[in-house]
mmCIF file of C-alpha atoms and ligand atoms in Angstrom:
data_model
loop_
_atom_site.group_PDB
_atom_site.id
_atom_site.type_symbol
_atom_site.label_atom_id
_atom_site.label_comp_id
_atom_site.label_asym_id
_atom_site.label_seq_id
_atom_site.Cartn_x
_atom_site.Cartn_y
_atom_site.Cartn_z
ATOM 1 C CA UNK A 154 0.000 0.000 0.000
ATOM 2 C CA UNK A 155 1.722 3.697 -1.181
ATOM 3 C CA UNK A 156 2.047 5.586 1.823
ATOM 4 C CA UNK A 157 -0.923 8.491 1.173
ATOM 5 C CA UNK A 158 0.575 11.016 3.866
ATOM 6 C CA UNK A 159 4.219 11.645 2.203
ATOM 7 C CA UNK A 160 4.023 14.675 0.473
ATOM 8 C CA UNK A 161 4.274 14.432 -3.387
ATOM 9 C CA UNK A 162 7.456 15.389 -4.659
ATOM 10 C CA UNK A 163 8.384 18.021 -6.862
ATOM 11 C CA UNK A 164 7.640 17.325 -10.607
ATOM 12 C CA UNK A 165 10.875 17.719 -12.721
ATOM 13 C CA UNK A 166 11.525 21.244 -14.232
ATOM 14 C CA UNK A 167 10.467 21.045 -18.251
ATOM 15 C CA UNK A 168 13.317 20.710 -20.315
ATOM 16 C CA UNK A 169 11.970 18.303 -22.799
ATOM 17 C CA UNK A 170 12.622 18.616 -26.685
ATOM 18 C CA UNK A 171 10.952 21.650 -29.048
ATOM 19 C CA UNK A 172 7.614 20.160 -29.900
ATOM 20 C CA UNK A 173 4.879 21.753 -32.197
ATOM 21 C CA UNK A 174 1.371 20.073 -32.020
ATOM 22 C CA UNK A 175 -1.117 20.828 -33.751
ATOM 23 C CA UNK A 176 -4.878 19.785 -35.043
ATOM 24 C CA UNK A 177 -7.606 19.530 -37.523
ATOM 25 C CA UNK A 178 -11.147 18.859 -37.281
ATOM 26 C CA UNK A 179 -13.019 16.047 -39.130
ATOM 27 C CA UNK A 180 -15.868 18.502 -39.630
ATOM 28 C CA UNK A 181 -16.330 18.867 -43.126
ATOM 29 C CA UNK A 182 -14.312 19.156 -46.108
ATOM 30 C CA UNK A 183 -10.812 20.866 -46.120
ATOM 31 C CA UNK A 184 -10.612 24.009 -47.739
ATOM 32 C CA UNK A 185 -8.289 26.211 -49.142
ATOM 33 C CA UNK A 186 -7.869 28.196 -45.911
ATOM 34 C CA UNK A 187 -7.312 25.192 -44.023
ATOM 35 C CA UNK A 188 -4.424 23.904 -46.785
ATOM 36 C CA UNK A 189 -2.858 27.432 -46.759
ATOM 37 C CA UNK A 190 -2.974 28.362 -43.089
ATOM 38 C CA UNK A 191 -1.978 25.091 -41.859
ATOM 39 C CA UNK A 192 -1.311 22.082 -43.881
ATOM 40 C CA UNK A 193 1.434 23.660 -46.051
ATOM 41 C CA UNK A 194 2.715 25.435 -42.906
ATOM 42 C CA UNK A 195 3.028 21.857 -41.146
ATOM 43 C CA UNK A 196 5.117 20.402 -43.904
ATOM 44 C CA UNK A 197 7.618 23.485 -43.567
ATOM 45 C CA UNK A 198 7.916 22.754 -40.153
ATOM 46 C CA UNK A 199 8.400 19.112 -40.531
ATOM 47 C CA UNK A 200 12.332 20.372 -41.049
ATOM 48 C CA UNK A 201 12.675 22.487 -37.911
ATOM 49 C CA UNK A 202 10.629 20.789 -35.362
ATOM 50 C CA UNK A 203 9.306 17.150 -33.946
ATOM 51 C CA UNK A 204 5.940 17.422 -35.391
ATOM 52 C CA UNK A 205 2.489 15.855 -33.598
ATOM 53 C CA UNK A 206 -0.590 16.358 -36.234
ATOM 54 C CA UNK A 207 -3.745 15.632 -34.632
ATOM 55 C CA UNK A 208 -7.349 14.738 -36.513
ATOM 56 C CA UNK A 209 -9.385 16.222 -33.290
ATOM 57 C CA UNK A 210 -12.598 14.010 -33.930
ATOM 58 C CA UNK A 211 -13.541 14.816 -30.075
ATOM 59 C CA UNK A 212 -13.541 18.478 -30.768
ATOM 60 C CA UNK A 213 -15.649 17.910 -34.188
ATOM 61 C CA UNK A 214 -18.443 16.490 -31.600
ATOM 62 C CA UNK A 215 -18.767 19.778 -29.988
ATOM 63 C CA UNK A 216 -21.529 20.128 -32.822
ATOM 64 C CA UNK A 217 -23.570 17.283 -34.392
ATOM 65 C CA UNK A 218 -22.294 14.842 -36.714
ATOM 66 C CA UNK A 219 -23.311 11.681 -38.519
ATOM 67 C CA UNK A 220 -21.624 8.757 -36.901
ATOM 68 C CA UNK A 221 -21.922 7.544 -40.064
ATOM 69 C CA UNK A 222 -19.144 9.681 -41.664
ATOM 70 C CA UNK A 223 -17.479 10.429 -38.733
ATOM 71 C CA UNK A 224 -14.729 7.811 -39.371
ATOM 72 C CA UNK A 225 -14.550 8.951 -42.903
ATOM 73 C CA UNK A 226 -14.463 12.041 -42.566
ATOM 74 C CA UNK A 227 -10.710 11.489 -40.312
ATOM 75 C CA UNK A 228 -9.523 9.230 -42.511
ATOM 76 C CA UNK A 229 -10.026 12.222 -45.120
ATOM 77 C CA UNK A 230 -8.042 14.734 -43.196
ATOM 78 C CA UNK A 231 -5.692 12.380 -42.510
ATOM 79 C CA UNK A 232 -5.157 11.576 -46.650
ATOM 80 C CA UNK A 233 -5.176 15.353 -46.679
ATOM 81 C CA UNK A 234 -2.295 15.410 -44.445
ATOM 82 C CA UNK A 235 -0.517 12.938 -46.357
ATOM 83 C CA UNK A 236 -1.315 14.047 -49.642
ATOM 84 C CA UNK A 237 0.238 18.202 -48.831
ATOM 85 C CA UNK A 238 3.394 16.014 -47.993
ATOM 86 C CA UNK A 239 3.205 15.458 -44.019
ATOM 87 C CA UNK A 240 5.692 12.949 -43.910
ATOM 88 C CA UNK A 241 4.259 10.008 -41.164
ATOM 89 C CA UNK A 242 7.852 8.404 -40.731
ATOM 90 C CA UNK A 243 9.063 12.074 -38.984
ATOM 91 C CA UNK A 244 5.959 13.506 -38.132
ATOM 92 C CA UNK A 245 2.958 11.451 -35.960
ATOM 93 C CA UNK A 246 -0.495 11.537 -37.446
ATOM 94 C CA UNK A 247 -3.414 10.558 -35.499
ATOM 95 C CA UNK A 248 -7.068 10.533 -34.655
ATOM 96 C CA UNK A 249 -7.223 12.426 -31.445
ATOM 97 C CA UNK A 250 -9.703 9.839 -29.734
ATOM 98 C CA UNK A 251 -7.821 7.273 -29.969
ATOM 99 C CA UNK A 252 -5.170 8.468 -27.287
ATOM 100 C CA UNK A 253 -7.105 8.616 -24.047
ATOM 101 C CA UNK A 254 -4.924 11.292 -22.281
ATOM 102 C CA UNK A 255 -6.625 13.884 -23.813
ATOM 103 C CA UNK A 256 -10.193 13.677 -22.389
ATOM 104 C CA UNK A 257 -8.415 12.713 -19.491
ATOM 105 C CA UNK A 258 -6.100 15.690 -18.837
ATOM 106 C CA UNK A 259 -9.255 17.960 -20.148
ATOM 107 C CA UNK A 260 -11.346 17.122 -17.278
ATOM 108 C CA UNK A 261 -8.052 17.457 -14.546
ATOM 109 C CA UNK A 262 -7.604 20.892 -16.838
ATOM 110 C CA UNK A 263 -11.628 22.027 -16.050
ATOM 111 C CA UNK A 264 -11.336 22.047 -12.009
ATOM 112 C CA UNK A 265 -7.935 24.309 -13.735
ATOM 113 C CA UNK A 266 -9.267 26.580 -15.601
ATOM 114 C CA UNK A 267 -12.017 29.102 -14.221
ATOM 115 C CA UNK A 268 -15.744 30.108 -15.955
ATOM 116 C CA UNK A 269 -14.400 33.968 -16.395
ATOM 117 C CA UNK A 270 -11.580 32.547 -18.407
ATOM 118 C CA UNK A 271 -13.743 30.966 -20.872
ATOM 119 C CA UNK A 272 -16.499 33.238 -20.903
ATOM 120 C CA UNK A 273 -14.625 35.465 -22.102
ATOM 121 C CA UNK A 274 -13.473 33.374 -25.337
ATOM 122 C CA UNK A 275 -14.359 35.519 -28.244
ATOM 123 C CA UNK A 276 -14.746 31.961 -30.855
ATOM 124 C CA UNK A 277 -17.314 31.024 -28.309
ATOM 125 C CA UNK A 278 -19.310 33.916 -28.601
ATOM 126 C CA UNK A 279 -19.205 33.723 -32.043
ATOM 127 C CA UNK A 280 -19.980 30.575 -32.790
ATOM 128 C CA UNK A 281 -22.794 30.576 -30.325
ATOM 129 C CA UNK A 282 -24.505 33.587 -31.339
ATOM 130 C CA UNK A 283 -27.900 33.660 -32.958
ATOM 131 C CA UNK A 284 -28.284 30.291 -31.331
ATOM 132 C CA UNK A 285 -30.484 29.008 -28.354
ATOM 133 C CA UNK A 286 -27.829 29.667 -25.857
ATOM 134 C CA UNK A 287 -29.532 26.985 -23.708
ATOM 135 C CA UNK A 288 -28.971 24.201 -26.427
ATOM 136 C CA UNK A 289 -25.350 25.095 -27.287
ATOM 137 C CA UNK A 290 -23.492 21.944 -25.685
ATOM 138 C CA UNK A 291 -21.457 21.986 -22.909
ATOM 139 C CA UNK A 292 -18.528 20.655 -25.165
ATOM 140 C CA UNK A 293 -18.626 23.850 -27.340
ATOM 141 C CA UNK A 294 -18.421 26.125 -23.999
ATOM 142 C CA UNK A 295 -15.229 23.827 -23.104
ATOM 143 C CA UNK A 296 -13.511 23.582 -26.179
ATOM 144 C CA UNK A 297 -10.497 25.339 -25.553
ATOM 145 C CA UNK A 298 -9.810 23.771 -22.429
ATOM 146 C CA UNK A 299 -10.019 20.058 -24.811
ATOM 147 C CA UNK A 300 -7.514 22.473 -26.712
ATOM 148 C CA UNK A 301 -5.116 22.894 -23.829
ATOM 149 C CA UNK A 302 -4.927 19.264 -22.867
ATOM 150 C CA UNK A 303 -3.962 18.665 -26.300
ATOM 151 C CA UNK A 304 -0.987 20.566 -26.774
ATOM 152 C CA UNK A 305 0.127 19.607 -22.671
ATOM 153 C CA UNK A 306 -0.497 15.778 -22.660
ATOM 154 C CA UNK A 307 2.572 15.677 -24.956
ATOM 155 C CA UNK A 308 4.079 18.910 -23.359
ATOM 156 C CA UNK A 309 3.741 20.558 -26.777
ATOM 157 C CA UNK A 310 6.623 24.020 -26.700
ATOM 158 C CA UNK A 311 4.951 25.537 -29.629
ATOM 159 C CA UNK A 312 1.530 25.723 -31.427
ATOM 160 C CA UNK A 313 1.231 27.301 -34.907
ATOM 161 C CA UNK A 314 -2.128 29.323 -34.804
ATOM 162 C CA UNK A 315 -4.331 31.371 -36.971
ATOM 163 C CA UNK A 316 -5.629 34.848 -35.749
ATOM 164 C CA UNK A 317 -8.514 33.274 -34.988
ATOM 165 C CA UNK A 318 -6.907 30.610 -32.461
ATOM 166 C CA UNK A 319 -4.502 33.252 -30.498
ATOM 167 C CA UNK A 320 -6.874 33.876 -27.833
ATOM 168 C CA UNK A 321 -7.187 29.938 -26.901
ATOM 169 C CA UNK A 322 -3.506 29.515 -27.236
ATOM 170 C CA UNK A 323 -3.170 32.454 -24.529
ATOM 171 C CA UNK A 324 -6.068 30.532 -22.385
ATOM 172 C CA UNK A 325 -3.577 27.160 -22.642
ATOM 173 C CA UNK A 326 -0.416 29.175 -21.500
ATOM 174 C CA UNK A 327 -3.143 30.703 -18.431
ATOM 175 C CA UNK A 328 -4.135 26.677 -17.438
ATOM 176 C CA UNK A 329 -0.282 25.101 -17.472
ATOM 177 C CA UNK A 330 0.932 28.128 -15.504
ATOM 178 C CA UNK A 331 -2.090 27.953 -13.158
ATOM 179 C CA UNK A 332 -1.570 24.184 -12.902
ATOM 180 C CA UNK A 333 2.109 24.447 -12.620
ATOM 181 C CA UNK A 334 1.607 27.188 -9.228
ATOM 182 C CA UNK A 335 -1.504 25.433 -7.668
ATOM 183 C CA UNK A 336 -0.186 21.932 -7.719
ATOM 184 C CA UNK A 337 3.617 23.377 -6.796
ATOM 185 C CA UNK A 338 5.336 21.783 -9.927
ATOM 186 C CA UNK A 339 7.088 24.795 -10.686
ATOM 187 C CA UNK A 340 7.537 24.560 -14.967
ATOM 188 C CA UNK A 341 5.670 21.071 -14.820
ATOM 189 C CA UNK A 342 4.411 21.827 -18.363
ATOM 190 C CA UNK A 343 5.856 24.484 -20.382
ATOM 191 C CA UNK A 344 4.200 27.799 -21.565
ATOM 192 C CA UNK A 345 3.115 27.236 -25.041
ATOM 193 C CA UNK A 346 4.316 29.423 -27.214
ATOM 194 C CA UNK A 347 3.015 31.047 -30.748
ATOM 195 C CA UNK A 348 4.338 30.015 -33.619
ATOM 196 C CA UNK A 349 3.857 32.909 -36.413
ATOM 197 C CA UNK A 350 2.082 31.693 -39.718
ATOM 198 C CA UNK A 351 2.863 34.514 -41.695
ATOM 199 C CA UNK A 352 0.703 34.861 -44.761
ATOM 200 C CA UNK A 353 -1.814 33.042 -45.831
ATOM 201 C CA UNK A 354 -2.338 32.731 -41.771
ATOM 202 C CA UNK A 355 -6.334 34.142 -42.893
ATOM 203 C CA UNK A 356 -7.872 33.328 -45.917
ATOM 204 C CA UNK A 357 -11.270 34.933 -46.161
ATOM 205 C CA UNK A 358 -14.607 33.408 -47.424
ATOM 206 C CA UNK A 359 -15.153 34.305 -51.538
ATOM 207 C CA UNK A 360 -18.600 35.622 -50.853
ATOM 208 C CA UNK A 361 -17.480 38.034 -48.161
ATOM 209 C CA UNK A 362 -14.260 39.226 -47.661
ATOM 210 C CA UNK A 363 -14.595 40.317 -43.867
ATOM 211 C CA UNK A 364 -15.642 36.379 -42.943
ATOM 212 C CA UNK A 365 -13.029 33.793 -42.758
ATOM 213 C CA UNK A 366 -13.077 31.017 -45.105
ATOM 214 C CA UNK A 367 -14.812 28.201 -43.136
ATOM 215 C CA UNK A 368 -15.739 23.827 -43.202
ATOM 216 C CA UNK A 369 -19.498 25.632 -41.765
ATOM 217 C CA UNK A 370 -20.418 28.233 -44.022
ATOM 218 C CA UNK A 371 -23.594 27.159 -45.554
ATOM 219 C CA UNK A 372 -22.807 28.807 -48.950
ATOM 220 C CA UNK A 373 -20.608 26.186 -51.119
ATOM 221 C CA UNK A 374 -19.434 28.966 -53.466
ATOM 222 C CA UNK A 375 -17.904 30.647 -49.905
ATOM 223 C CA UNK A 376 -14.963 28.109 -50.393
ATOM 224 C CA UNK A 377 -12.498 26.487 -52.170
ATOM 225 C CA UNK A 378 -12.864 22.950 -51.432
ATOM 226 C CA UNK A 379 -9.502 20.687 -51.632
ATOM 227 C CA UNK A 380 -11.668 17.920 -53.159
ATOM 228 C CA UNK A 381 -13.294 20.934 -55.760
ATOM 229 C CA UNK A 382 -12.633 19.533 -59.373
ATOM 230 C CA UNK A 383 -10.648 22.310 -61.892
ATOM 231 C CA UNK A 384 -14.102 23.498 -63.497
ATOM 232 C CA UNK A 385 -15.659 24.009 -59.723
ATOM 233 C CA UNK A 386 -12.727 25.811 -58.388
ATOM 234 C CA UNK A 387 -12.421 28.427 -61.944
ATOM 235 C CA UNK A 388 -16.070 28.746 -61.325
ATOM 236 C CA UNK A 389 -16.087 29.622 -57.636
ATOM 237 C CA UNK A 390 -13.151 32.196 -58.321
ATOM 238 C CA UNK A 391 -15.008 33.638 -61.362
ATOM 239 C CA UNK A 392 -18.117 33.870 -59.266
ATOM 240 C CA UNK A 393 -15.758 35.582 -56.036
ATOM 241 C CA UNK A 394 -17.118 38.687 -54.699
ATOM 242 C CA UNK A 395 -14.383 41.451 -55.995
ATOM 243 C CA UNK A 396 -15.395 45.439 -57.510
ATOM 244 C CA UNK A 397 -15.240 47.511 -60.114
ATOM 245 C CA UNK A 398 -11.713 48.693 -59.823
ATOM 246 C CA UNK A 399 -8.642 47.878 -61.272
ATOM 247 C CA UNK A 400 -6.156 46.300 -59.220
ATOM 248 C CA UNK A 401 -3.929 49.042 -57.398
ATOM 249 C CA UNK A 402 -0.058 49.103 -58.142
ATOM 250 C CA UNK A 403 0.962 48.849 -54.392
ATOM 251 C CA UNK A 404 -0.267 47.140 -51.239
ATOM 252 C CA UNK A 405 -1.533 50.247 -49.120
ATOM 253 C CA UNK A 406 -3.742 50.154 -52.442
ATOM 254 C CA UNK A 407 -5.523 47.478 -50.809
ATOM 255 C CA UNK A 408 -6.850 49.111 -47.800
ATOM 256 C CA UNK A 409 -10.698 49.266 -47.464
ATOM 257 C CA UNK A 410 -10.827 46.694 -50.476
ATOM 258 C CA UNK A 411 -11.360 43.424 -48.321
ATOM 259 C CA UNK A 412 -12.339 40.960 -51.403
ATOM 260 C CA UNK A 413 -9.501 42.313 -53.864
ATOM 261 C CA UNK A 414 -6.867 42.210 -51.082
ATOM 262 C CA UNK A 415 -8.007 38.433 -50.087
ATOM 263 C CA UNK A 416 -8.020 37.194 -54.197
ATOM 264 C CA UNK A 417 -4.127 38.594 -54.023
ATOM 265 C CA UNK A 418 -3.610 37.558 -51.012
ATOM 266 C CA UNK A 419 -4.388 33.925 -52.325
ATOM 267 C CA UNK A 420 -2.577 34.545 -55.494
ATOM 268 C CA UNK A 421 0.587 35.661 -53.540
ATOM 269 C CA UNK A 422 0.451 32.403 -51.637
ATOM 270 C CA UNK A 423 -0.257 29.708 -53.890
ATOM 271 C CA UNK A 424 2.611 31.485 -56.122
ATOM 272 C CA UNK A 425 5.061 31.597 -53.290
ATOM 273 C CA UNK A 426 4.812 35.334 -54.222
ATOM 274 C CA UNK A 427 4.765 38.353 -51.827
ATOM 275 C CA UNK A 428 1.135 40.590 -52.793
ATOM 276 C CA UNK A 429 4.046 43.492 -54.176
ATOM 277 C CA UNK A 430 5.068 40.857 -56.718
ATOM 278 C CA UNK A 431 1.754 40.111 -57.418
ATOM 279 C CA UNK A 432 0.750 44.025 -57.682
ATOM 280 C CA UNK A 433 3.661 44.380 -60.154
ATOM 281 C CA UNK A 434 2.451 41.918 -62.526
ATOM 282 C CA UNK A 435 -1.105 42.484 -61.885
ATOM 283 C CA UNK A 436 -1.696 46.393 -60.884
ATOM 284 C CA UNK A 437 -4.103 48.190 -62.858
ATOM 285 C CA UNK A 438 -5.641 45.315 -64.498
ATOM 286 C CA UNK A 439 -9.284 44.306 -63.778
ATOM 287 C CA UNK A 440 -10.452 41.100 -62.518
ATOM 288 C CA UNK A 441 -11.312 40.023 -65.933
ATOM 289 C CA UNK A 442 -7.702 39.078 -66.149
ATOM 290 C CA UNK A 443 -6.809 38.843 -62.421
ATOM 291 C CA UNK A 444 -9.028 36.022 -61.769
ATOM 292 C CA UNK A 445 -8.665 33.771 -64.788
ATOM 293 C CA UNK A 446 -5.195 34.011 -63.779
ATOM 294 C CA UNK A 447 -6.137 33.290 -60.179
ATOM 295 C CA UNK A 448 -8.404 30.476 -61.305
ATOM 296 C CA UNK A 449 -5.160 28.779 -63.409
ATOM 297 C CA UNK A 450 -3.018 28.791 -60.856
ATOM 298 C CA UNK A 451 -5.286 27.058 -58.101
ATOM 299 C CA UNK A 452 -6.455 24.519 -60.318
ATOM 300 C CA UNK A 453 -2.446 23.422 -60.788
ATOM 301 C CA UNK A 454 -1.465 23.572 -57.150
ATOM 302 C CA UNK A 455 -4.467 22.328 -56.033
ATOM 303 C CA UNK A 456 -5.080 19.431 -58.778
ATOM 304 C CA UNK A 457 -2.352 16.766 -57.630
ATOM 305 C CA UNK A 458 -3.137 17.358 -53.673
ATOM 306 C CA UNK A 459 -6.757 16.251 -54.825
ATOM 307 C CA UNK A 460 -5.527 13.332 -57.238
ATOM 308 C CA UNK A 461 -3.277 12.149 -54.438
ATOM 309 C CA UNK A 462 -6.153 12.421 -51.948
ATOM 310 C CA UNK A 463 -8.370 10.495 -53.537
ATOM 311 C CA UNK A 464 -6.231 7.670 -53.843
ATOM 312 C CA UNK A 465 -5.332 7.541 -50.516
ATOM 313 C CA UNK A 466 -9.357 7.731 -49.628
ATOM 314 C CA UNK A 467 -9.674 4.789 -52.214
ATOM 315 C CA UNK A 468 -6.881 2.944 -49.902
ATOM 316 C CA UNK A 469 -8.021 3.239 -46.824
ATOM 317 C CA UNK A 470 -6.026 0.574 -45.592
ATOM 318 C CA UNK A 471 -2.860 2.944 -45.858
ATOM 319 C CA UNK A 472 -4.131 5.706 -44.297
ATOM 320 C CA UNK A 473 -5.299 3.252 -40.969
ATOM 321 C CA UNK A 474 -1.985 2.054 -40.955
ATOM 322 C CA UNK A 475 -0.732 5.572 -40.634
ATOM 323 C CA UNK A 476 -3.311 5.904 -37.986
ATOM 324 C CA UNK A 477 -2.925 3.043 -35.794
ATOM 325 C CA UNK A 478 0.677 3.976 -36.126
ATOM 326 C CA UNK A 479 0.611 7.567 -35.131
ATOM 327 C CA UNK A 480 -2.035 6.538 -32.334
ATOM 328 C CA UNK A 481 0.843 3.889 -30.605
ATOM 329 C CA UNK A 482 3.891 7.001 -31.018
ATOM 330 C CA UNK A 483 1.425 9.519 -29.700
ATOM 331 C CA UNK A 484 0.408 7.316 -26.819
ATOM 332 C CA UNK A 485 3.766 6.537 -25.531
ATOM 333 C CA UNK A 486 4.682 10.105 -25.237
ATOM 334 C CA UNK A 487 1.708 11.000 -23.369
ATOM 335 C CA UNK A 488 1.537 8.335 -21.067
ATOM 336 C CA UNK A 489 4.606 8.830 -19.021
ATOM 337 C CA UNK A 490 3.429 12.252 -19.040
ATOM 338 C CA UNK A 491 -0.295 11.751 -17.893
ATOM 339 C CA UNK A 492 1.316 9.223 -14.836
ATOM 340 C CA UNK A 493 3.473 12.302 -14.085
ATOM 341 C CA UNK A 494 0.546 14.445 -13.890
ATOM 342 C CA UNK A 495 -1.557 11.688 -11.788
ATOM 343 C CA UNK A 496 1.055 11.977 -9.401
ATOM 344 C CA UNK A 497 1.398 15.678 -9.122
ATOM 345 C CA UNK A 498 -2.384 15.491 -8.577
ATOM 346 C CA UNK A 499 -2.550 13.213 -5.794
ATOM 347 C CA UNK A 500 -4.575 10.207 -7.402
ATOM 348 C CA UNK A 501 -4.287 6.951 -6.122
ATOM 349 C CA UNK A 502 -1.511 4.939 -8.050
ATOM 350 C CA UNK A 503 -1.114 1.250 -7.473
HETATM 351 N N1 AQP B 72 -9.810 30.710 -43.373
HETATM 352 C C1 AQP B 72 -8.689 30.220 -42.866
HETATM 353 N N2 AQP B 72 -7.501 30.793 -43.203
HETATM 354 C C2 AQP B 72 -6.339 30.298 -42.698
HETATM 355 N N3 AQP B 72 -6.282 29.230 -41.874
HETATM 356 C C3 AQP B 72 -7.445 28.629 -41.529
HETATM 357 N N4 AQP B 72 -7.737 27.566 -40.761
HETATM 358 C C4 AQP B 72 -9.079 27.365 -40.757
HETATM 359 N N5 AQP B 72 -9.682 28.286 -41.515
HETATM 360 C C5 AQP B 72 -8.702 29.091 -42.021
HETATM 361 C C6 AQP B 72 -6.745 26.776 -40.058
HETATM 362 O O1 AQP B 72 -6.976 25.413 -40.348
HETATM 363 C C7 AQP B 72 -6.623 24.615 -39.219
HETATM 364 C C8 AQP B 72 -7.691 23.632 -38.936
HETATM 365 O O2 AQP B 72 -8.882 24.248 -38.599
HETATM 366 P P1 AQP B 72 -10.042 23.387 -37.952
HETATM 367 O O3 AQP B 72 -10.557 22.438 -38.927
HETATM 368 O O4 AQP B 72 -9.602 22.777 -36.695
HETATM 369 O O5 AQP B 72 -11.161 24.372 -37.538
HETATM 370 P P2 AQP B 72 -11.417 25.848 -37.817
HETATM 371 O O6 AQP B 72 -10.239 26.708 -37.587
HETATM 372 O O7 AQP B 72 -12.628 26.185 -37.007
HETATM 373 O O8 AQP B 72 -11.716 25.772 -39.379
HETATM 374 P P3 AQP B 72 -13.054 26.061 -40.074
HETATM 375 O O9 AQP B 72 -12.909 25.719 -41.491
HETATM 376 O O10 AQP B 72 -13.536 27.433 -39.748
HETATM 377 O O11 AQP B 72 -14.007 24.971 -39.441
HETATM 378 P P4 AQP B 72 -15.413 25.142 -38.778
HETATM 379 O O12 AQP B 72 -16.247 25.896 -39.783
HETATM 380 O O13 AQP B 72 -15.850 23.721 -38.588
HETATM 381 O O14 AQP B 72 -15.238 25.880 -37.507
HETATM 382 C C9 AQP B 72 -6.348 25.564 -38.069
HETATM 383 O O15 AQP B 72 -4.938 25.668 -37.936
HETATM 384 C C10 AQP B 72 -6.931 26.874 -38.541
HETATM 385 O O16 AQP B 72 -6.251 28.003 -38.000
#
């Protein structure tokens, strides 16, 4: 019998290796936002960093799906992952429910983190909004404390985020160093930190230039989706909300001009292009060329991520393997953590 009155010892001071994790939800179909702001980012970083690349089925519950696709639907994000070049040998690819210590370490993070904290979460109020507040589910309200666990059950250093995800990386930094003072584990987990997407870090929705591209957005024509075939994706780009004027010669050009600044912006990335480059080439002509142009250029950077995709969906037996493989890596990082953490808590351990 463990002797329940010795007082727990200090955890060990974080000094573990530079770690990025990061996620995607099984919610829908990948878009171009998603492959610009974070799948091509995660194959950069594939070089710099040891890489954990998450399919976070247990956050796409948060809202309703069909259990039906559900499965599907991660082994597509997965192919996506594979087919923008995540490489599974160096990086881990998983589904996130398949590792335990996340809904684990969520519910040791919620008696963590406090209601103020995540009242104040401005996704949250977004997403909720317009809806009966009194049928949003709990998991929606608790999201980015699911988020936190994520990153700290493999004591993730660095998270690349959007703009739209800054305010719940803050929130995970607020629940490590909260559980690192209340349980007296000084630098038990570390702070995660930022790491800067640069452009491409926002791509807005085609129908309105001040909304984010988005899986949810009921209007089809709002996005670009990876699985769009060439005739689909010249249409929706032909069909993009832009205006009347010409292109302007020089970025500040683009001020006030949401739509026109997020078509360049697109065009810039795609082409590996800075928008000045693309204003060069492109200043003072209309749409009528700009998008055509646009239009080309997605179909041929987009086209053989698609191709590849679709023969990894037709294989699902590869992409499993990459699961179930990812699933055993990710689990033996996390579990010498989570015992740690047990520990630190004060849980009974045989
Ligand atoms: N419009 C975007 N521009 C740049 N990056 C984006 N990401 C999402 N939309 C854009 C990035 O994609 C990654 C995965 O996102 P997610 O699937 O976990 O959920 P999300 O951010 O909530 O994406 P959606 O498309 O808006 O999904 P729904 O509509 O289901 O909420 C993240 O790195 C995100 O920053």
């Amino acid at each position: 019998m463990p002797d329940l009155t010795k007082p727990v010892p200090a955890a060990p001071a974080y000094s573990g290796p530079t770690r990025v994790f990061s996620g995607v939800q099984p919610s829908g179909s990948l878009h171009l936002g998603n492959y610009l702001g974070a799948l091509v980012k995660f194959v950069a970083m594939q070089d710099s960093h040891e890489c954990i690349f998450c399919v976070v089925d247990l956050h796409a519950i948060t809202v309703p799906q069909d259990p039906e696709r559900l499965a599907a639907q991660t082994r597509e994000i997965a192919a996506a992952y594979l087919a923008s070049g995540v490489d599974p040998k160096r990086s881990i690819i998983f589904p996130q429910s398949a590792v335990t210590a996340h809904a684990e370490l969520a519910w040791i993070f919620n008696c963590v983190a406090r209601m103020g904290w995540l009242e104040r979460m401005t996704q949250y109020k977004e997403k909720s909004q317009g809806k009966d507040a009194e049928n949003i589910s709990v998991g929606l309200f608790d999201y980015p404390v699911l988020q936190a666990a994520d990153i700290l059950a493999y004591k993730a250093t660095h998270v690349p985020v959007g703009e739209d995800q800054k305010q719940h990386l803050e929130l995970s930094r607020d629940i490590a160093g909260r559980f690192n003072r209340e349980f007296n584990a000084p630098d038990f987990f570390p702070l995660p930190e930022p790491l800067h997407q640069g452009p491409g870090a926002r791509i807005m929705s085609l129908r309105d230039g001040s909304k984010k591209m988005s899986k949810s957005d009921p209007s089809d024509a709002s996005r670009i989706n990876l699985l769009d075939e060439a005739d689909s994706i010249a249409k929706k780009i032909k069909r993009a909300t832009s205006d009347s004027e010409p292109l302007p010669e020089t970025v500040d050009g683009l001020k006030g001009r949401n739509e026109a600044a997020n078509l360049v912006g697109i065009y810039a990335v795609l082409a590996g292009q800075t928008e000045a480059d693309v204003l060069r080439e492109f200043g003072g002509k209309g749409f009528g060329v700009f998008k055509p142009a646009l239009a080309e250029l997605a179909v041929a950077k987009l086209g053989p991520v698609a191709t590849e995709m679709r023969r990894l969906m037709a294989d699902p037996a590869e992409v499993d393997r990459v699961l179930r493989d990812g699933a055993d890596r990710a689990r033996a990082i996390a579990a010498p953590i989570m015992d740690d953490v047990r520990r630190v808590v004060g849980f009974w351990r045989p």
